[in-house]
mmCIF file of C-alpha atoms and ligand atoms in Angstrom:
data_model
loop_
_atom_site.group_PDB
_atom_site.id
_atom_site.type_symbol
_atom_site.label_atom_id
_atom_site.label_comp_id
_atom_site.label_asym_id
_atom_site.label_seq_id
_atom_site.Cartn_x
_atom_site.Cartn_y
_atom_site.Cartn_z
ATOM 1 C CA UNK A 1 -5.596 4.204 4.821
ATOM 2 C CA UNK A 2 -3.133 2.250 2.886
ATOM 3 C CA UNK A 3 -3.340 -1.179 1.921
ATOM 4 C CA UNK A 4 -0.343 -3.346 2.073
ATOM 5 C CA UNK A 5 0.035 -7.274 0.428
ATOM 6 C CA UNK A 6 2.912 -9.262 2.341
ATOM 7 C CA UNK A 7 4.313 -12.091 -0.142
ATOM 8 C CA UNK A 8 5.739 -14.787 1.832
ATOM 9 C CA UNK A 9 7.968 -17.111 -0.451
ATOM 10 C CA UNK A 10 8.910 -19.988 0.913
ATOM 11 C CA UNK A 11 6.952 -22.756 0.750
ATOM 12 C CA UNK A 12 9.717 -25.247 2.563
ATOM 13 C CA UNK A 13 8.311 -27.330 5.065
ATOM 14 C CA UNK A 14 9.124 -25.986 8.628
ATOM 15 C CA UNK A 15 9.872 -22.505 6.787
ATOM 16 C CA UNK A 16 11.302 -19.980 9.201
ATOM 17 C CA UNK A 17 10.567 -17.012 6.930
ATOM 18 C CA UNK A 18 7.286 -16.729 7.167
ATOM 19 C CA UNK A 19 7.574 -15.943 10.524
ATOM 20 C CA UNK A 20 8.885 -12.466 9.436
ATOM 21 C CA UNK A 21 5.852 -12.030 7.267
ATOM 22 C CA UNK A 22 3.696 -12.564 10.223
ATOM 23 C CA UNK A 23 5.882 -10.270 12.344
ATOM 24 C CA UNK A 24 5.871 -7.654 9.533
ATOM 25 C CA UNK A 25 1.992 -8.023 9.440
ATOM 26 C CA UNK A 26 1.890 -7.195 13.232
ATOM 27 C CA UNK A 27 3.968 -3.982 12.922
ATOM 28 C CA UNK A 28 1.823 -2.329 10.509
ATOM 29 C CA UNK A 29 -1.739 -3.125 11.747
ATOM 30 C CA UNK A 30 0.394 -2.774 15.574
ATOM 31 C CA UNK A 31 1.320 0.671 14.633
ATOM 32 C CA UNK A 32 -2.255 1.047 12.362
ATOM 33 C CA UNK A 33 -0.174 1.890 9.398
ATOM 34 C CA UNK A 34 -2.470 0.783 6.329
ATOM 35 C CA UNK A 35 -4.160 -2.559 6.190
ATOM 36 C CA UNK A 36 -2.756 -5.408 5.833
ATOM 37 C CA UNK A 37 -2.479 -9.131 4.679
ATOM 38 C CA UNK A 38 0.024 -12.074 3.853
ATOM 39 C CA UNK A 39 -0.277 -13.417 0.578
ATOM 40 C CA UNK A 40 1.369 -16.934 1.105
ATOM 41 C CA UNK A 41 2.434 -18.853 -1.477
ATOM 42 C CA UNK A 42 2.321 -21.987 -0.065
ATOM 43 C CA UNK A 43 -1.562 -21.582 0.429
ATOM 44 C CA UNK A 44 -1.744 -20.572 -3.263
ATOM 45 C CA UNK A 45 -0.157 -23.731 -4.068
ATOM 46 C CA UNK A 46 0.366 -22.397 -7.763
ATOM 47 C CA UNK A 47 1.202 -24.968 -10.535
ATOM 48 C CA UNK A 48 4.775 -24.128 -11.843
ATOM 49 C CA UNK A 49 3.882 -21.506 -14.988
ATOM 50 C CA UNK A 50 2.711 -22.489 -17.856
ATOM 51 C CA UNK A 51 1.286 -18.730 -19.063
ATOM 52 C CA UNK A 52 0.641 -15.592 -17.844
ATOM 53 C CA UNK A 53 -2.594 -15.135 -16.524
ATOM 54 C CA UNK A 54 -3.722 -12.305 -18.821
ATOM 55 C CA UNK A 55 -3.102 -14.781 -21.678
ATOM 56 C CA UNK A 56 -4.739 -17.666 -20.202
ATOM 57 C CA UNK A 57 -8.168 -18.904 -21.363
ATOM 58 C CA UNK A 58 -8.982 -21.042 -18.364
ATOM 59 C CA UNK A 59 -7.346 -19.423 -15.124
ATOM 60 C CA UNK A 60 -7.710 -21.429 -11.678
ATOM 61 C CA UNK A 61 -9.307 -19.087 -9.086
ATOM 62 C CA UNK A 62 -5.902 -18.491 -6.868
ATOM 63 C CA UNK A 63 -4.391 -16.884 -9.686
ATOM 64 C CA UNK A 64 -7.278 -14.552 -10.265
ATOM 65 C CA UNK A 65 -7.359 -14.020 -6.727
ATOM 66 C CA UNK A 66 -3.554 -13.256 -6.377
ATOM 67 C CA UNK A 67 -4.092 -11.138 -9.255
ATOM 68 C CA UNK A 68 -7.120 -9.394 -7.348
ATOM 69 C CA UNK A 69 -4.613 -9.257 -4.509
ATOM 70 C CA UNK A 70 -2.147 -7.570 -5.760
ATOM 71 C CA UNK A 71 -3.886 -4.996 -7.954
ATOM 72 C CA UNK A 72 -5.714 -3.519 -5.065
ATOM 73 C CA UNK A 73 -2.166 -3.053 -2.938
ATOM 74 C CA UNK A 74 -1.289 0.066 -2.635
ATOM 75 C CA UNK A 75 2.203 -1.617 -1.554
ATOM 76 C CA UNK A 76 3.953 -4.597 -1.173
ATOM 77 C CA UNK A 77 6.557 -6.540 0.806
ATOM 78 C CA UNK A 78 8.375 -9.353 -0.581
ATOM 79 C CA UNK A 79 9.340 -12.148 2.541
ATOM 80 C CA UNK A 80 11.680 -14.231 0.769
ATOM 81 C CA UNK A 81 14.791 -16.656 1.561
ATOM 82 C CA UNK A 82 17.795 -16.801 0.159
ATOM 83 C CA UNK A 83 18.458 -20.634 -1.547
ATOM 84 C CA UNK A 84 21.663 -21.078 -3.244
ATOM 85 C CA UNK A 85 22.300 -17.400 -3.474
ATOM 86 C CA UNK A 86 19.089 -16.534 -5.532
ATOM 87 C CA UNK A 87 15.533 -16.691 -4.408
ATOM 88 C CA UNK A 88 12.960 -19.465 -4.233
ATOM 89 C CA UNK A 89 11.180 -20.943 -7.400
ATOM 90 C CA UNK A 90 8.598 -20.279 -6.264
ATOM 91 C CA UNK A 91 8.797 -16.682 -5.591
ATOM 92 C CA UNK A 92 9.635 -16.042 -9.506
ATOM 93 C CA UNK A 93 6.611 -18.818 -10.064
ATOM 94 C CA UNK A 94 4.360 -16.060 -8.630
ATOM 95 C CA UNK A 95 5.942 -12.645 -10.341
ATOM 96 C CA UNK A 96 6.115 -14.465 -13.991
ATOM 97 C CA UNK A 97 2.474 -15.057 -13.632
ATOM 98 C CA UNK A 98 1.182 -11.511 -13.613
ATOM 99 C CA UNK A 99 2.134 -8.671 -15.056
ATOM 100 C CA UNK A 100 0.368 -4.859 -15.623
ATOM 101 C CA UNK A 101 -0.255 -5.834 -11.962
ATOM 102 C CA UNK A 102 2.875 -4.961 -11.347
ATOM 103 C CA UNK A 103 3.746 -2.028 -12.941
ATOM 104 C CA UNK A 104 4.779 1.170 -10.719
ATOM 105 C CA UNK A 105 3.686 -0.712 -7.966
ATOM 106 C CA UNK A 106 6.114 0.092 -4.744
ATOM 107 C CA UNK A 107 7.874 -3.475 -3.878
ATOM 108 C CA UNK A 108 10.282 -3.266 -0.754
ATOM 109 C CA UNK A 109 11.876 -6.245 -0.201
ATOM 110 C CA UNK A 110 12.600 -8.293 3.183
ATOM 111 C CA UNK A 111 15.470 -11.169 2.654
ATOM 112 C CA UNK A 112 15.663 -14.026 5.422
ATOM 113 C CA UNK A 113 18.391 -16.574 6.175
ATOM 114 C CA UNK A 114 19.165 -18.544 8.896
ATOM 115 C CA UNK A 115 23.296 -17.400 8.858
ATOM 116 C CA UNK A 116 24.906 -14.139 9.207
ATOM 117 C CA UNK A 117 24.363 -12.801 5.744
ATOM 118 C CA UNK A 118 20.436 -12.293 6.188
ATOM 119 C CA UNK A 119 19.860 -13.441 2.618
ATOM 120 C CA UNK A 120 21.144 -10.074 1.001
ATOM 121 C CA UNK A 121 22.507 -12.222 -2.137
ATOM 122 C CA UNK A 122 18.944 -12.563 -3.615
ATOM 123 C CA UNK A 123 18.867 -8.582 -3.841
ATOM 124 C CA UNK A 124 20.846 -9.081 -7.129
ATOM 125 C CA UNK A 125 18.550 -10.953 -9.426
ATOM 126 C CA UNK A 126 15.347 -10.468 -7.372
ATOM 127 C CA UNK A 127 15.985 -6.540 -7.755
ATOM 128 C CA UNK A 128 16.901 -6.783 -11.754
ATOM 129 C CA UNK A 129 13.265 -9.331 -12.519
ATOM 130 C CA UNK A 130 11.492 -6.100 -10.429
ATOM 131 C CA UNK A 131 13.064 -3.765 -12.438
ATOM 132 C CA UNK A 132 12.386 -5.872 -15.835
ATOM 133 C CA UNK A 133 8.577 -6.125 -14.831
ATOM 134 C CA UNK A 134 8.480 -2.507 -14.249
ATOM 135 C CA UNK A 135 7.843 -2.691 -10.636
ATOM 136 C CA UNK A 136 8.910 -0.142 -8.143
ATOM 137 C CA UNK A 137 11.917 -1.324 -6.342
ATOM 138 C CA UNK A 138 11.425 0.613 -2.595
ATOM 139 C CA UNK A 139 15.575 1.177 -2.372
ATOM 140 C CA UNK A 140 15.824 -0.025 1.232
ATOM 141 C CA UNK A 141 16.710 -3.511 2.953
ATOM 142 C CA UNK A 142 15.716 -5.304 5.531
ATOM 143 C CA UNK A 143 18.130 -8.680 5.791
ATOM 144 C CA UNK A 144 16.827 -10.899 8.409
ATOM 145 C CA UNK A 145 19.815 -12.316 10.041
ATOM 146 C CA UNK A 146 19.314 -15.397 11.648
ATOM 147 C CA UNK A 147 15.842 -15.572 11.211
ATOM 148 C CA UNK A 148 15.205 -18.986 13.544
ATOM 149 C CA UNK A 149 16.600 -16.426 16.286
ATOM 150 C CA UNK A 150 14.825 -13.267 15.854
ATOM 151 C CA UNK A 151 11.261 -14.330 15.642
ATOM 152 C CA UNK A 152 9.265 -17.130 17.421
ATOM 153 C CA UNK A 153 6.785 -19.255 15.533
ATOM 154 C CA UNK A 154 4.022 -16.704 15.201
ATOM 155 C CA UNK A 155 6.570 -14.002 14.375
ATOM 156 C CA UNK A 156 7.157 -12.668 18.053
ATOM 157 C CA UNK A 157 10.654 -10.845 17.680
ATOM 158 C CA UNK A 158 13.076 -11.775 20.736
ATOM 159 C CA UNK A 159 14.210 -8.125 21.060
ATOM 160 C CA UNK A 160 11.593 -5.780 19.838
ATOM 161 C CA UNK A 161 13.940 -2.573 20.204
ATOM 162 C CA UNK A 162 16.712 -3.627 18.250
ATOM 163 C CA UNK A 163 14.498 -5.085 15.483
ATOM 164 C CA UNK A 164 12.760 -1.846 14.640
ATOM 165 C CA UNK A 165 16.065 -0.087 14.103
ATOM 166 C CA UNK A 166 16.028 -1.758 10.916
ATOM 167 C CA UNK A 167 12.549 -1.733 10.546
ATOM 168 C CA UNK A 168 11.592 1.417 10.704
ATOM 169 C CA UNK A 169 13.660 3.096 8.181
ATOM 170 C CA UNK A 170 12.523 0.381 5.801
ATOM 171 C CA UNK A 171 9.005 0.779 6.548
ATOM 172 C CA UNK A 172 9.102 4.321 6.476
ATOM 173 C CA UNK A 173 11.012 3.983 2.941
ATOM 174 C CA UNK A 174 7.751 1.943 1.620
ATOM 175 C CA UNK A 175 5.446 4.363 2.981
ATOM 176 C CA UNK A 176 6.725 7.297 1.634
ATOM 177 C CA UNK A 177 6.775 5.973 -1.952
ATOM 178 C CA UNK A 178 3.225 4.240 -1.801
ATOM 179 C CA UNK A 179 2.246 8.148 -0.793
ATOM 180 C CA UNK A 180 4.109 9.572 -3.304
ATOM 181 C CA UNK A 181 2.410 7.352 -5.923
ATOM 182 C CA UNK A 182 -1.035 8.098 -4.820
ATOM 183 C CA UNK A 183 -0.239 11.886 -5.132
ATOM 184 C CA UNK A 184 1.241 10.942 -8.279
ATOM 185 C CA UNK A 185 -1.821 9.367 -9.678
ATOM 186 C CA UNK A 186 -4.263 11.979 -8.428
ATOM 187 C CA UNK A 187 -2.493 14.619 -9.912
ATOM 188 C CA UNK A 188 -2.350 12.851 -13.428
ATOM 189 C CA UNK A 189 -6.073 12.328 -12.974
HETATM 190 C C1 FMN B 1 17.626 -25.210 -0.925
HETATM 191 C C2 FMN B 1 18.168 -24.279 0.126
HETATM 192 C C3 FMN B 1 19.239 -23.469 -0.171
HETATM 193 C C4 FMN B 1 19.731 -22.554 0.769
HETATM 194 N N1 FMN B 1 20.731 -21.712 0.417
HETATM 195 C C5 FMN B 1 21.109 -20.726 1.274
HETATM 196 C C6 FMN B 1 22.039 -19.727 0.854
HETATM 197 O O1 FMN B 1 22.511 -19.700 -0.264
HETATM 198 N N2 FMN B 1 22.393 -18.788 1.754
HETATM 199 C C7 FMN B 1 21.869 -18.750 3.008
HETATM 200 O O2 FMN B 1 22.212 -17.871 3.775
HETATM 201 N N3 FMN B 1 20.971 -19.685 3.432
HETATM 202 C C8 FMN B 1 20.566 -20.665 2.589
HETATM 203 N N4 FMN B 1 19.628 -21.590 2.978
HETATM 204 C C9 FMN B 1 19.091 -21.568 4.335
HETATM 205 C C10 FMN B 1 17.915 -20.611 4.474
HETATM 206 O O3 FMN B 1 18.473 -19.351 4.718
HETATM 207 C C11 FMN B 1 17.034 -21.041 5.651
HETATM 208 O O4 FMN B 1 16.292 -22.178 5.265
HETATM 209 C C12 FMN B 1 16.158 -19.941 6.213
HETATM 210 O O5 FMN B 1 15.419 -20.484 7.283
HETATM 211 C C13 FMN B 1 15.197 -19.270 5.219
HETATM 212 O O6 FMN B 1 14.437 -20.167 4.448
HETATM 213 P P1 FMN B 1 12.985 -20.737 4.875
HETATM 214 O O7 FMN B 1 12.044 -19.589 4.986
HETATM 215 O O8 FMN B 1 12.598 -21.672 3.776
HETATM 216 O O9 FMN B 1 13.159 -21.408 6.189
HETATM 217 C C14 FMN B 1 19.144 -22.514 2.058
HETATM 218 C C15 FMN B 1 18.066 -23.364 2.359
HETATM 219 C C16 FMN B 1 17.567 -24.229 1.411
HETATM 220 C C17 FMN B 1 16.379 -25.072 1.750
#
């Protein structure tokens, strides 16, 4: 079975996005997908960058342990919310700190905002720093509309139905790519 990391950005006080990371969490282990887990930056508390780990001589244990984290994903979803049309500090706090961790790995990515627009302006810049750390940009989206609305506090969507239609395509999208790079690897050995 797959293994999935959930990165959930904001670190805001009374944060409504990581409600969709918890919701997202329940839909995969829900539907027994892969395995699963939120990595959430707010309990990783990271200092703002100063290096990248692999250059570091003295790394604090959450780095080596988001490191860890993110090495041993087969897949990952990025939770984040848009802030003045770009995406939280310290979202790009977190990516700047690693990097071979990243590379090929399959990144679909989840905006949230609490108006109409579901966040989709962060797909712009968040996409291009993917694409510069050689990640694998999973093309789907999943804006979260009106976030405040759609989930309760432990990520309970108010109308289940209407919620997959989005989320299943997108899910599926991630899937298919973290398969595809798993055949990928065992046929290059
Ligand atoms: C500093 C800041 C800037 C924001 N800028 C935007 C924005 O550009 N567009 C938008 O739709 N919502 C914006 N919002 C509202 C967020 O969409 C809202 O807080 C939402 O709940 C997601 O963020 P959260 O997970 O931190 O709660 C902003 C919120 C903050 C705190």
């Amino acid at each position: 079975m797959p293994h999935i990391a959930i990165i959930s950005a904001s670190v805001r006080v009374g944060r409504v996005s990581h409600r969709v990371a918890l919701y997202f969490k329940n839909y995969i282990s829900e539907n027994a997908l892969a395995t699963v887990e939120i990595l959430d930056l707010k309990e990783f508390n990271f200092p703002v960058f100063d290096e990248r780990l692999n250059h570091q001589k003295n790394p604090i244990p959450a780095a080596i342990d988001f490191s860890e984290k993110i090495k041993k994903a087969d897949g990952v979803i990025i939770v984040t919310p848009e802030y003045n049309g770009g995406y939280p500090g310290s979202l790009k706090n977190a990516i700047d700190l690693l990097y071979p961790e990243w590379h090929r790995k399959p990144i679909a990515i989840s905006t949230v905002s609490d108006g109409v627009f579901g966040g989709t302006q962060v797909l712009t810049s968040l996409s291009f720093c993917l694409f510069k750390i050689k990640a694998w940009l999973v093309p789907a989206m999943c804006p979260m509309p009106k976030a405040q609305e759609l989930f309760d506090e432990q990520g309970i969507p108010a109308d289940k139905q209407t919620l997959e239609r989005r989320v299943v395509p997108f899910i599926k999208e991630l899937f298919w790519c973290v398969e595809a790079k798993q055949k990928m690897e065992k046929h290059d050995g």
